[in-house]
Coordinates of C-alpha atoms and ligand atoms in Angstrom, one line a residue:
M1 CA 33.8 -23.3 -44.7
C2 CA 36.2 -26.1 -45.4
G3 CA 37.5 -28.6 -42.8
I4 CA 41.2 -29.0 -42.8
V5 CA 42.8 -31.6 -40.6
G6 CA 46.7 -32.6 -40.1
Y7 CA 48.7 -35.0 -38.2
I8 CA 52.4 -35.2 -37.3
G9 CA 53.8 -37.8 -34.7
H10 CA 54.4 -41.2 -34.4
R11 CA 51.2 -43.1 -35.4
E12 CA 50.1 -44.1 -39.0
A13 CA 48.6 -40.2 -40.0
Y14 CA 46.0 -41.9 -42.4
P15 CA 43.7 -43.6 -40.4
I16 CA 43.4 -40.5 -37.9
I17 CA 42.9 -37.9 -41.1
L18 CA 40.2 -39.9 -42.7
K19 CA 38.3 -40.2 -39.6
G20 CA 39.0 -36.5 -38.7
L21 CA 37.8 -35.6 -42.4
K22 CA 34.5 -37.5 -41.7
R23 CA 33.8 -35.5 -38.5
L24 CA 34.8 -32.2 -40.3
E25 CA 32.5 -33.2 -43.4
Y26 CA 29.6 -31.2 -41.9
R27 CA 31.6 -28.1 -43.0
G28 CA 31.6 -28.8 -46.5
Y29 CA 31.4 -32.0 -48.6
D30 CA 31.9 -31.3 -52.4
S31 CA 35.3 -33.0 -52.6
A32 CA 37.9 -34.3 -50.3
G33 CA 41.7 -34.9 -50.4
I34 CA 44.5 -36.2 -48.3
A35 CA 48.4 -35.7 -48.8
L36 CA 50.6 -38.1 -46.9
Y37 CA 54.7 -38.1 -46.4
D38 CA 55.6 -41.5 -46.7
G39 CA 58.9 -41.4 -45.8
S40 CA 60.6 -40.2 -49.1
D41 CA 57.8 -38.5 -51.1
I42 CA 54.3 -37.0 -51.1
K43 CA 51.5 -39.5 -51.7
L44 CA 48.3 -37.4 -52.7
S45 CA 44.9 -38.2 -53.5
K46 CA 41.7 -36.1 -54.1
T47 CA 38.4 -36.0 -55.6
K48 CA 35.1 -34.6 -56.2
G49 CA 32.4 -35.9 -54.0
K50 CA 32.3 -37.0 -50.3
V51 CA 34.8 -38.4 -48.0
A52 CA 33.5 -41.7 -48.6
D53 CA 34.4 -41.2 -52.4
L54 CA 37.7 -40.4 -51.4
E55 CA 38.1 -43.5 -49.2
A56 CA 36.8 -45.6 -52.1
R57 CA 39.5 -44.8 -54.4
L58 CA 42.7 -43.8 -52.2
E59 CA 43.8 -47.0 -51.1
K60 CA 43.9 -48.3 -54.8
E61 CA 45.5 -45.1 -55.7
I62 CA 48.5 -44.6 -53.2
T63 CA 50.2 -46.2 -50.4
T64 CA 48.8 -45.0 -47.1
N65 CA 51.9 -45.2 -44.8
G66 CA 53.7 -42.1 -43.4
T67 CA 53.4 -40.5 -39.9
L68 CA 52.8 -36.8 -41.4
G69 CA 49.8 -35.7 -43.6
I70 CA 46.9 -33.4 -44.1
G71 CA 43.4 -33.8 -45.4
H72 CA 40.7 -31.4 -46.7
T73 CA 37.2 -31.5 -47.2
R74 CA 36.0 -28.8 -49.2
W75 CA 32.7 -26.4 -49.7
A76 CA 33.9 -24.8 -53.1
T77 CA 34.6 -20.9 -53.2
H78 CA 36.8 -20.3 -56.5
G79 CA 36.4 -23.0 -58.8
V80 CA 33.8 -25.7 -59.2
P81 CA 33.8 -28.8 -57.3
N82 CA 35.9 -31.2 -59.2
D83 CA 39.0 -33.5 -58.8
I84 CA 41.6 -30.9 -60.0
N85 CA 39.9 -28.1 -57.9
S86 CA 40.3 -30.5 -54.9
H87 CA 42.8 -29.9 -52.0
P88 CA 45.4 -30.4 -51.0
H89 CA 47.4 -28.5 -53.8
Y90 CA 51.1 -28.9 -54.7
S91 CA 53.4 -25.9 -55.6
N92 CA 55.0 -26.0 -59.0
S93 CA 58.1 -27.8 -57.7
G94 CA 56.2 -30.2 -56.1
N95 CA 57.9 -30.0 -52.8
L96 CA 55.2 -28.1 -50.8
V97 CA 51.7 -28.9 -50.4
I98 CA 48.8 -27.0 -49.0
I99 CA 45.1 -27.2 -47.8
H100 CA 43.1 -24.1 -47.2
N101 CA 40.0 -22.9 -45.7
G102 CA 38.7 -19.4 -46.7
I103 CA 39.3 -17.3 -49.6
I104 CA 42.2 -15.2 -50.7
E105 CA 40.5 -12.0 -52.2
N106 CA 43.3 -10.7 -54.2
Y107 CA 44.3 -14.0 -55.8
E108 CA 44.0 -12.6 -59.3
S109 CA 46.8 -10.0 -59.1
L110 CA 49.2 -12.5 -57.4
K111 CA 48.4 -14.9 -60.0
K112 CA 49.2 -12.6 -62.5
E113 CA 52.5 -12.1 -61.0
L114 CA 53.4 -15.5 -60.3
I115 CA 52.6 -16.3 -64.2
K116 CA 54.7 -13.5 -65.0
R117 CA 57.6 -15.3 -63.1
G118 CA 57.1 -18.5 -64.8
Y119 CA 54.8 -20.4 -62.5
T120 CA 51.6 -22.2 -63.9
F121 CA 48.6 -23.3 -62.2
K122 CA 46.3 -26.4 -63.1
S123 CA 43.3 -25.4 -60.8
D124 CA 41.3 -22.7 -60.7
T125 CA 41.6 -21.8 -56.9
D126 CA 42.9 -19.4 -54.8
T127 CA 44.5 -22.0 -52.4
E128 CA 47.0 -22.9 -55.5
V129 CA 47.9 -19.3 -56.0
L130 CA 48.8 -19.2 -52.2
V131 CA 51.1 -22.1 -52.3
N132 CA 53.1 -21.3 -55.1
L133 CA 53.5 -17.6 -53.6
I134 CA 54.9 -19.4 -50.6
E135 CA 57.2 -21.5 -52.8
D136 CA 58.0 -18.1 -54.6
V137 CA 59.0 -16.3 -51.4
M138 CA 61.0 -19.1 -50.3
K139 CA 63.4 -19.3 -53.5
K140 CA 63.5 -15.1 -53.7
E141 CA 64.1 -14.8 -50.2
N142 CA 66.3 -18.0 -49.7
T143 CA 64.1 -18.8 -46.5
K144 CA 62.6 -21.9 -44.6
L145 CA 59.0 -22.5 -44.7
G146 CA 57.6 -21.1 -41.6
K147 CA 59.4 -17.5 -42.7
A148 CA 58.1 -18.1 -46.2
V149 CA 54.5 -18.5 -45.1
Q150 CA 54.8 -15.2 -42.6
I151 CA 56.2 -13.2 -45.5
A152 CA 53.6 -14.7 -48.2
L153 CA 50.5 -14.1 -45.7
N154 CA 51.5 -10.5 -45.6
Q155 CA 50.8 -9.8 -49.3
V156 CA 47.3 -11.6 -48.8
V157 CA 44.1 -10.0 -48.4
G158 CA 41.2 -12.4 -47.6
A159 CA 40.8 -15.0 -45.0
Y160 CA 42.4 -18.3 -44.1
A161 CA 43.2 -21.4 -42.0
I162 CA 46.1 -23.0 -43.5
A163 CA 47.9 -26.2 -43.4
V164 CA 51.1 -26.6 -45.5
F165 CA 54.3 -28.7 -45.4
D166 CA 57.6 -29.1 -47.3
K167 CA 58.9 -32.6 -48.1
N168 CA 62.1 -31.4 -48.0
K169 CA 61.5 -30.7 -44.2
P170 CA 59.0 -33.5 -43.3
N171 CA 59.4 -33.0 -39.6
E172 CA 57.0 -29.9 -39.3
I173 CA 53.6 -28.8 -40.4
V174 CA 53.3 -24.7 -40.8
V175 CA 49.6 -23.6 -40.1
A176 CA 48.2 -20.0 -39.9
R177 CA 44.6 -18.5 -39.4
L178 CA 42.9 -15.2 -40.1
G179 CA 39.1 -15.3 -40.0
S180 CA 38.8 -19.4 -40.0
P181 CA 39.3 -21.5 -37.0
L182 CA 42.2 -23.6 -36.5
A183 CA 42.9 -25.8 -33.3
I184 CA 46.1 -27.9 -32.5
G185 CA 45.7 -30.7 -30.3
I186 CA 48.9 -31.6 -28.1
G187 CA 49.5 -35.3 -27.8
D188 CA 52.3 -36.8 -26.5
D189 CA 55.1 -36.3 -28.8
E190 CA 52.5 -36.1 -31.5
F191 CA 50.1 -33.0 -32.8
F192 CA 46.8 -32.8 -34.4
I193 CA 45.6 -30.0 -36.4
A194 CA 41.9 -29.2 -37.3
S195 CA 39.0 -26.8 -37.9
D196 CA 37.8 -27.7 -34.6
A197 CA 38.7 -30.2 -31.9
S198 CA 36.5 -32.9 -32.8
P199 CA 39.0 -35.2 -35.1
F200 CA 41.4 -35.4 -32.3
L201 CA 39.1 -35.8 -29.3
E202 CA 40.0 -39.7 -28.7
Y203 CA 43.9 -38.7 -28.6
T204 CA 43.9 -35.7 -26.3
K205 CA 41.9 -33.2 -24.5
N206 CA 44.6 -30.5 -24.8
A207 CA 44.1 -28.1 -27.4
I208 CA 45.5 -24.7 -28.6
Y209 CA 43.3 -22.3 -30.7
L210 CA 45.2 -20.2 -32.8
E211 CA 44.0 -16.5 -32.8
D212 CA 43.4 -14.6 -35.8
E213 CA 46.8 -13.3 -37.7
E214 CA 48.9 -15.8 -35.9
M215 CA 50.7 -18.8 -37.2
A216 CA 52.3 -21.9 -35.8
I217 CA 55.3 -24.3 -36.4
V218 CA 54.4 -27.5 -35.5
R219 CA 57.4 -30.0 -35.0
R220 CA 57.5 -33.4 -34.7
D221 CA 58.6 -34.4 -31.0
K222 CA 59.0 -30.8 -30.2
E223 CA 56.7 -27.8 -29.0
V224 CA 54.5 -25.6 -31.2
K225 CA 56.0 -22.4 -31.6
I226 CA 53.3 -19.4 -32.6
R227 CA 54.2 -16.2 -34.0
K228 CA 52.3 -13.1 -35.2
I229 CA 51.8 -13.3 -38.8
K230 CA 52.5 -9.5 -39.2
D231 CA 55.6 -8.7 -37.4
D232 CA 56.9 -12.3 -36.6
S233 CA 56.7 -11.6 -32.9
P234 CA 56.5 -14.8 -30.5
V235 CA 53.1 -15.5 -28.9
A236 CA 53.1 -17.6 -25.9
P237 CA 50.9 -20.6 -26.4
Y238 CA 47.6 -20.9 -24.4
M239 CA 46.6 -24.6 -24.1
Q240 CA 42.9 -25.5 -23.0
E241 CA 41.4 -28.4 -21.6
L242 CA 38.7 -29.4 -24.2
Q243 CA 35.1 -30.2 -22.4
L244 CA 33.8 -31.9 -25.4
N245 CA 33.3 -35.8 -25.3
L246 CA 33.3 -38.5 -28.2
E247 CA 29.5 -39.1 -27.2
Q248 CA 28.2 -35.7 -28.2
I249 CA 29.7 -35.7 -31.5
E250 CA 28.6 -39.2 -32.5
K251 CA 25.0 -40.0 -33.9
G252 CA 24.2 -42.3 -30.6
G253 CA 21.7 -44.9 -32.6
Y254 CA 19.7 -42.0 -34.6
D255 CA 19.8 -42.3 -38.2
H256 CA 21.0 -38.5 -38.6
F257 CA 22.7 -36.0 -36.5
M258 CA 19.6 -33.7 -37.1
L259 CA 17.3 -36.1 -35.6
K260 CA 19.4 -36.6 -32.6
E261 CA 19.6 -32.8 -32.3
I262 CA 16.1 -32.5 -32.5
Y263 CA 15.3 -34.9 -30.0
E264 CA 18.1 -33.3 -27.6
Q265 CA 16.1 -30.0 -27.2
P266 CA 14.5 -30.9 -24.0
R267 CA 18.4 -31.4 -22.4
A268 CA 19.7 -28.5 -24.2
I269 CA 17.0 -26.1 -22.9
L270 CA 17.5 -27.4 -19.4
D271 CA 21.2 -27.3 -19.9
T272 CA 20.9 -23.6 -21.4
F273 CA 18.8 -22.2 -18.3
R274 CA 20.5 -24.8 -15.6
G275 CA 22.2 -22.4 -12.8
R276 CA 20.9 -19.4 -14.7
L277 CA 17.2 -19.8 -14.0
R278 CA 16.5 -19.9 -10.2
T279 CA 12.7 -20.1 -10.0
N280 CA 12.8 -20.6 -6.2
E281 CA 14.6 -17.5 -5.5
A282 CA 12.8 -15.8 -8.4
I283 CA 16.2 -14.7 -9.8
I284 CA 17.8 -15.0 -13.3
K285 CA 21.6 -15.2 -13.2
M286 CA 23.9 -14.5 -16.0
S287 CA 27.2 -13.2 -15.2
G288 CA 27.5 -11.4 -18.9
V289 CA 24.3 -9.3 -18.4
E290 CA 24.9 -8.7 -14.6
D291 CA 28.5 -7.5 -15.2
N292 CA 27.3 -5.3 -17.9
M293 CA 23.8 -4.4 -16.6
K294 CA 24.3 -0.4 -17.0
K295 CA 25.2 -1.1 -20.8
F296 CA 21.8 -2.9 -21.0
L297 CA 20.0 -0.5 -18.9
N298 CA 21.0 2.6 -20.5
A299 CA 20.6 1.5 -24.2
D300 CA 18.5 3.4 -26.6
R301 CA 17.7 0.3 -28.6
I302 CA 19.1 -3.1 -28.9
I303 CA 20.3 -4.3 -32.6
V304 CA 20.5 -7.7 -33.2
V305 CA 22.6 -9.2 -36.0
A306 CA 22.7 -12.5 -37.3
C307 CA 22.3 -14.8 -40.1
G308 CA 19.9 -17.5 -41.4
T309 CA 18.1 -19.4 -38.5
S310 CA 19.9 -17.4 -35.9
W311 CA 18.5 -14.6 -37.5
H312 CA 15.0 -15.7 -36.8
A313 CA 15.9 -16.2 -33.3
G314 CA 16.7 -12.7 -33.2
L315 CA 13.3 -12.0 -34.8
V316 CA 11.7 -13.9 -32.0
S317 CA 13.7 -12.0 -29.3
E318 CA 12.4 -8.6 -30.9
Y319 CA 9.1 -9.5 -29.8
I320 CA 10.4 -10.6 -26.2
F321 CA 12.7 -7.4 -25.8
E322 CA 9.7 -5.0 -26.6
D323 CA 7.1 -6.9 -25.0
L324 CA 8.5 -7.7 -21.7
A325 CA 11.6 -5.3 -21.4
R326 CA 10.1 -2.2 -23.6
I327 CA 13.1 -1.6 -25.3
P328 CA 13.2 -1.0 -29.1
V329 CA 14.8 -3.6 -31.3
E330 CA 15.9 -4.1 -34.8
V331 CA 17.1 -7.0 -36.3
E332 CA 19.4 -7.1 -39.1
Y333 CA 21.1 -9.5 -41.6
A334 CA 24.7 -9.0 -40.7
S335 CA 25.5 -9.4 -44.2
E336 CA 23.2 -6.4 -45.0
F337 CA 24.0 -4.3 -41.9
R338 CA 27.8 -4.4 -42.7
Y339 CA 27.7 -3.0 -46.1
R340 CA 25.1 -0.4 -45.8
N341 CA 26.5 2.4 -43.5
P342 CA 24.3 1.7 -40.7
V343 CA 23.7 4.4 -37.9
I344 CA 25.1 3.2 -34.9
T345 CA 26.1 4.9 -32.0
E346 CA 27.6 4.7 -28.4
K347 CA 24.0 4.2 -27.0
D348 CA 23.1 1.2 -29.1
L349 CA 23.6 -2.2 -27.6
V350 CA 24.4 -5.0 -30.2
I351 CA 23.6 -8.5 -29.9
A352 CA 25.1 -11.1 -32.4
I353 CA 23.7 -14.3 -32.5
S354 CA 25.6 -17.4 -34.0
Q355 CA 25.6 -21.2 -33.2
S356 CA 29.1 -21.5 -34.9
G357 CA 30.5 -18.2 -33.7
E358 CA 32.3 -18.1 -37.1
T359 CA 29.9 -16.8 -39.2
A360 CA 32.0 -14.1 -41.6
D361 CA 29.1 -11.7 -42.0
T362 CA 28.1 -11.7 -38.5
L363 CA 31.9 -11.3 -37.4
A364 CA 32.0 -8.5 -39.8
A365 CA 28.8 -6.5 -38.4
I366 CA 30.5 -7.0 -35.0
K367 CA 33.4 -5.2 -35.9
L368 CA 31.8 -2.6 -37.4
A369 CA 29.4 -2.0 -34.5
K370 CA 32.4 -2.0 -32.3
S371 CA 34.2 0.5 -34.5
K372 CA 31.2 3.0 -34.1
G373 CA 31.4 2.6 -30.2
A374 CA 28.4 0.2 -29.8
F375 CA 28.8 -2.6 -26.8
V376 CA 28.7 -5.8 -28.3
F377 CA 27.2 -9.0 -26.7
G378 CA 27.6 -12.2 -28.2
V379 CA 25.0 -15.3 -27.9
C380 CA 26.9 -18.2 -29.3
N381 CA 27.0 -22.1 -29.0
V382 CA 30.5 -22.7 -30.0
V383 CA 32.5 -22.1 -26.5
G384 CA 35.9 -20.0 -28.0
S385 CA 34.9 -19.3 -31.3
S386 CA 35.9 -16.3 -32.9
I387 CA 32.7 -14.3 -32.2
A388 CA 32.6 -15.4 -28.6
R389 CA 36.0 -13.7 -28.5
E390 CA 35.3 -10.5 -30.6
T391 CA 32.5 -9.7 -28.7
D392 CA 32.4 -7.6 -25.4
A393 CA 30.6 -10.1 -23.3
G394 CA 28.1 -12.7 -24.0
A395 CA 26.0 -15.7 -22.9
Y396 CA 26.3 -19.2 -24.1
T397 CA 23.9 -21.4 -25.6
H398 CA 24.7 -24.8 -24.1
A399 CA 23.1 -27.0 -26.9
G400 CA 26.0 -29.1 -27.2
P401 CA 27.9 -29.6 -30.5
E402 CA 25.2 -29.0 -33.5
I403 CA 26.5 -31.2 -36.2
G404 CA 23.5 -31.4 -38.7
V405 CA 23.6 -28.5 -41.3
A406 CA 20.0 -27.7 -40.6
S407 CA 20.2 -25.8 -37.1
T408 CA 17.5 -27.3 -34.4
K409 CA 18.7 -27.2 -31.0
A410 CA 20.8 -23.8 -31.6
F411 CA 17.4 -22.2 -32.4
T412 CA 15.5 -23.3 -29.4
T413 CA 18.4 -22.6 -27.0
Q414 CA 19.0 -19.0 -28.7
I415 CA 15.6 -18.1 -27.7
T416 CA 16.1 -19.5 -24.4
V417 CA 19.2 -17.4 -23.7
L418 CA 17.5 -14.3 -24.9
T419 CA 14.4 -14.9 -23.1
L420 CA 16.5 -15.3 -20.2
I421 CA 18.3 -11.7 -20.8
A422 CA 14.7 -9.9 -21.7
L423 CA 13.1 -11.4 -18.3
R424 CA 16.2 -10.2 -16.6
L425 CA 16.1 -6.5 -18.1
A426 CA 12.1 -6.5 -17.8
R427 CA 12.9 -7.3 -13.7
A428 CA 15.7 -4.5 -13.4
K429 CA 13.5 -1.9 -15.4
G430 CA 10.5 -2.8 -13.5
T431 CA 8.4 -3.4 -16.8
I432 CA 7.0 -6.9 -15.6
S433 CA 5.1 -7.3 -12.4
S434 CA 6.5 -9.4 -9.9
S435 CA 3.9 -12.2 -10.6
D436 CA 4.3 -12.1 -14.2
Y437 CA 7.6 -12.4 -13.9
R438 CA 7.3 -15.3 -11.8
H439 CA 4.9 -17.0 -13.9
H440 CA 7.3 -16.6 -17.0
L441 CA 9.9 -18.4 -14.8
I442 CA 7.7 -21.4 -13.9
E443 CA 6.5 -21.9 -17.3
L444 CA 10.2 -21.7 -18.7
E445 CA 11.4 -24.1 -16.4
L446 CA 8.5 -26.5 -17.8
I447 CA 9.8 -25.9 -21.5
P448 CA 11.9 -29.2 -21.6
S449 CA 8.9 -31.5 -20.4
K450 CA 6.5 -30.0 -23.0
V451 CA 9.1 -29.9 -25.6
E452 CA 9.4 -33.9 -24.8
K453 CA 5.7 -34.1 -25.0
V454 CA 5.7 -32.5 -28.4
L455 CA 8.2 -35.2 -29.9
K456 CA 5.9 -38.0 -29.0
S457 CA 3.8 -36.7 -32.0
D458 CA 6.5 -37.6 -34.2
D459 CA 5.0 -40.7 -35.7
Y460 CA 2.1 -38.5 -36.7
V461 CA 4.2 -36.1 -38.0
K462 CA 5.3 -38.8 -39.8
T463 CA 2.1 -39.8 -41.4
I464 CA 1.7 -35.9 -42.3
A465 CA 5.1 -35.7 -43.9
N466 CA 4.1 -38.8 -46.2
I467 CA 1.0 -37.3 -47.7
Y468 CA 2.7 -34.1 -48.7
K469 CA 6.3 -35.5 -49.5
D470 CA 5.4 -34.8 -53.3
V471 CA 4.3 -31.4 -53.2
K472 CA 6.4 -28.6 -55.2
N473 CA 5.3 -25.7 -52.7
F474 CA 4.5 -25.3 -49.1
L475 CA 3.1 -22.1 -47.3
Y476 CA 4.1 -21.5 -43.2
L477 CA 1.9 -19.0 -41.7
G478 CA 2.1 -17.5 -38.2
R479 CA 1.6 -14.2 -36.3
G480 CA 3.3 -12.4 -33.5
Y481 CA 5.8 -14.6 -31.7
N482 CA 5.4 -17.3 -34.1
F483 CA 5.9 -15.4 -37.3
P484 CA 9.6 -15.9 -36.8
V485 CA 8.6 -19.8 -36.4
A486 CA 7.0 -19.8 -39.5
L487 CA 10.2 -18.5 -41.5
E488 CA 12.2 -21.1 -39.7
G489 CA 10.0 -23.9 -40.7
A490 CA 10.0 -23.0 -44.0
L491 CA 13.9 -22.4 -44.0
K492 CA 14.0 -25.9 -42.5
L493 CA 12.1 -27.7 -45.5
K494 CA 13.9 -25.5 -48.0
E495 CA 17.2 -26.2 -47.1
I496 CA 16.7 -30.3 -46.5
S497 CA 14.4 -31.4 -48.8
Y498 CA 14.7 -28.8 -51.6
I499 CA 10.9 -28.2 -51.8
H500 CA 10.2 -24.5 -52.2
A501 CA 8.5 -22.9 -49.1
E502 CA 7.8 -19.4 -48.0
G503 CA 7.2 -18.3 -44.5
Y504 CA 4.8 -15.3 -44.1
P505 CA 3.0 -13.3 -40.9
A506 CA -0.6 -14.6 -41.2
A507 CA -2.0 -11.5 -42.1
E508 CA 0.0 -10.8 -45.0
M509 CA -1.2 -13.6 -46.8
K510 CA -4.1 -11.5 -48.8
H511 CA -1.7 -9.0 -49.6
G512 CA -0.2 -11.5 -52.3
P513 CA 0.7 -15.3 -51.2
I514 CA -3.2 -16.0 -51.4
A515 CA -3.2 -16.4 -54.9
L516 CA -0.8 -19.4 -54.7
I517 CA -3.6 -21.1 -52.8
D518 CA -5.4 -24.0 -54.5
E519 CA -6.0 -27.7 -53.6
N520 CA -2.5 -28.5 -54.0
M521 CA -1.0 -26.1 -51.6
P522 CA 0.0 -27.4 -48.2
I523 CA -0.2 -24.4 -45.6
V524 CA 1.3 -24.7 -42.0
V525 CA -0.5 -22.6 -39.8
I526 CA 0.5 -21.9 -36.2
A527 CA -3.0 -21.3 -34.5
T528 CA -2.0 -21.6 -30.9
K529 CA -4.7 -20.1 -28.2
K530 CA -2.7 -17.4 -26.9
G531 CA -1.9 -14.6 -29.1
H532 CA -3.6 -13.6 -32.1
Y533 CA -5.9 -16.8 -32.2
D534 CA -8.9 -15.6 -33.6
K535 CA -7.3 -13.5 -36.4
V536 CA -5.6 -16.8 -37.3
V537 CA -8.6 -18.7 -37.6
S538 CA -10.2 -16.3 -39.9
N539 CA -7.1 -16.5 -42.1
I540 CA -7.5 -20.2 -42.1
Q541 CA -11.2 -19.9 -43.2
E542 CA -9.8 -17.9 -46.1
I543 CA -7.2 -20.5 -46.8
K544 CA -10.1 -23.3 -46.5
S545 CA -12.7 -21.1 -48.9
R546 CA -9.8 -21.4 -51.5
K547 CA -9.1 -25.2 -51.1
G548 CA -5.7 -25.1 -49.4
K549 CA -4.7 -27.9 -47.3
I550 CA -4.4 -27.1 -43.7
I551 CA -1.8 -28.2 -41.4
G552 CA -2.6 -26.4 -38.2
I553 CA 0.0 -26.2 -34.8
V554 CA -2.9 -26.0 -32.1
T555 CA -2.7 -26.0 -28.4
E556 CA -3.9 -29.2 -26.8
G557 CA -7.8 -29.6 -27.0
D558 CA -8.1 -26.8 -29.5
Q559 CA -11.3 -27.7 -31.3
Q560 CA -11.8 -24.6 -33.6
V561 CA -8.8 -25.2 -35.8
K562 CA -9.6 -29.0 -35.7
E563 CA -12.6 -28.4 -37.5
L564 CA -11.5 -26.6 -40.1
A565 CA -7.8 -28.1 -40.5
D566 CA -6.9 -31.2 -42.7
H567 CA -4.6 -32.2 -40.0
V568 CA -3.8 -30.9 -36.5
I569 CA -0.4 -31.2 -34.5
E570 CA -1.0 -30.3 -30.8
V571 CA 1.3 -28.9 -28.7
P572 CA 1.2 -28.3 -24.9
E573 CA -0.3 -24.9 -23.8
T574 CA 2.5 -22.5 -22.5
L575 CA 2.9 -18.3 -22.5
E576 CA 2.5 -16.8 -25.9
S577 CA 6.4 -15.5 -25.5
L578 CA 7.5 -19.0 -24.9
S579 CA 5.2 -20.6 -27.5
P580 CA 8.3 -20.5 -30.2
L581 CA 10.0 -23.4 -28.2
V582 CA 7.2 -25.7 -28.7
T583 CA 5.8 -24.6 -31.7
T584 CA 9.0 -25.2 -33.6
I585 CA 9.4 -29.0 -32.9
P586 CA 6.8 -30.4 -34.9
L587 CA 8.0 -28.1 -38.0
Q588 CA 11.5 -29.5 -37.4
L589 CA 10.1 -32.8 -37.7
L590 CA 8.2 -32.3 -40.6
S591 CA 10.8 -31.1 -42.5
Y592 CA 13.3 -34.1 -41.5
H593 CA 10.5 -36.7 -42.2
I594 CA 10.0 -35.3 -46.1
A595 CA 13.6 -35.2 -46.7
V596 CA 14.1 -38.7 -45.7
M597 CA 11.3 -39.8 -47.7
L598 CA 12.6 -38.0 -50.7
N599 CA 16.1 -39.8 -50.1
K600 CA 17.8 -36.5 -49.6
N601 CA 21.1 -36.4 -47.6
V602 CA 19.6 -34.8 -44.3
D603 CA 22.6 -33.8 -42.9
Q604 CA 24.6 -32.6 -45.5
P605 CA 22.2 -30.8 -47.9
R606 CA 23.4 -30.1 -51.4
N607 CA 25.4 -26.9 -51.6
L608 CA 25.2 -25.8 -47.7
A609 CA 27.8 -26.0 -45.1
K610 CA 27.2 -26.0 -41.4
S611 CA 29.3 -22.7 -40.8
V612 CA 29.7 -19.9 -43.4
T613 CA 33.2 -18.4 -42.9
V614 CA 33.2 -16.8 -46.2
E615 CA 31.3 -13.8 -47.2
Ligands
M6R701 O1 26.6 -20.6 -36.9 P1 25.5 -19.5 -37.2 O2 24.5 -19.3 -36.4 O3 26.1 -18.0 -37.3 O4 24.9 -19.9 -38.9 C1 23.9 -19.0 -39.4 C2 23.1 -19.6 -40.6 O5 24.5 -19.8 -41.3 C3 22.7 -20.7 -40.1 O6 21.7 -20.6 -39.3 C4 21.7 -21.5 -41.5 O7 20.8 -20.9 -41.9 C5 21.6 -22.9 -41.2 N1 21.7 -23.7 -42.1 C6 19.8 -23.1 -40.8 O8 19.4 -24.3 -40.6

């Protein structure tokens, strides 16, 4: 999950690559580097730290002219983040230079072989092994870079998106992908290479997305030649017109992407059900579901596979599918599912949820499920992503690009899509009455304006954040549909403020976590009117009698919890099944404000990356 970017054409490569790295920094940000070809040699600069650190030192270190270059922003896998392990990496001769996103799993055995053949290594990375393997093939086989990359990659086990060039052939960049995304932007006599299209949006709207096991030779002033890595056979390029625009990937006046994305939720939810939810006609139309209705209706059970926040959305969907459509659901961490020899049959329907559509564990879980004959349906945000392509059918969330590492609008739009599917199936199965069904549609349509209303409590949430920003631990409690929201609230706080937080089903508190409660422990309790209100009120009383500090998320006008809690944040009333769409919002805001007050890097929290394309 590093970011890679490259340029070959007639403009100065440096500013394009630098800006591209800033856009890709969400993918990894523990080190960064650039290699430029200045007309006679490679100029390379790299450093531990952010792209800004690279920018600060690069112009002092190297001349930045040249119309060919590659750049990298890293999320360390092999070797600690330091200057030496940063990319790009040279081959031993200094002729080749490479950037890489992914993991070469058999790098140690390859390295041993190369050492026997006289190669030396400066870094601890698998990437330096790969560039020397390519160089070795070039020498042994007396072949050009493109062919050598193809031969070398056939010896490699792992995942990669790479870009490599040879200073003796400075008219081409060779790129390849397996398991990590790679896009080629096609301009007028110029080409852009990047992990996603954001670095080249202002230059071209035309892009080719490499498929797994494909490589391309990108030649200055010429066309892009794509070949299969396995057998070197040619592939006809498929050019797509990008739908993204620059505004979508910029902060638009907000201090952080996370805040912008929290505030985008009314629009994102609306976009997600737009055209699908037709309340007047009382229908839900989703082609991915309609076209595969039999698969859905004949499924013995639904298995949801996902990671992180997407897994939490999956947990919400367990309640929705079972409640409304009476289909048994199992929600699995993709990382566990893929390795535990699960029982899957052709009668199972698997739903894979992923914002990025690139999460390695989720992708592997999908492949496993497909190999056992299950039908796999994807819920992804990124159009054309690996998961969107690997699944048998799917429905996109229309959240727009999510750049903040902490997922916000992806979560609410995933729940929106899953709710639409559950309602559609419930109607088809007859497990919901027509009045109840209509009621759901009407209420769902009102959600964007209700989320808008919750966002108005932002200043109040900020005052609560200020009171609790220095505590060491937080507890989040919820029941039923709001238990996964408690997990999600705790995850948000952990990942951006580094405060330890746990989410629990409210009633489980007495089986252990209650021991943690004292006057220093803030407990966020989701206690909306519908659902298990009375039971949750009892839980609040238990907390109160142990002097815990209660932050209640309550339905507008609630009195009972108000009297017990230290603070209450009101959310508009809605159906219980839709309540996660509103109760989540104050929890996102709370974690955001605490992190800002603690001076944390909200959009790029330590150790994390936006899409986890490695195991
Ligand atoms: O792109 P995905 O939805 O597959 O990503 C899954 C998780 O990596 C992601 O949700 C992660 O937990 C976020 N940092 C949560 O905010």
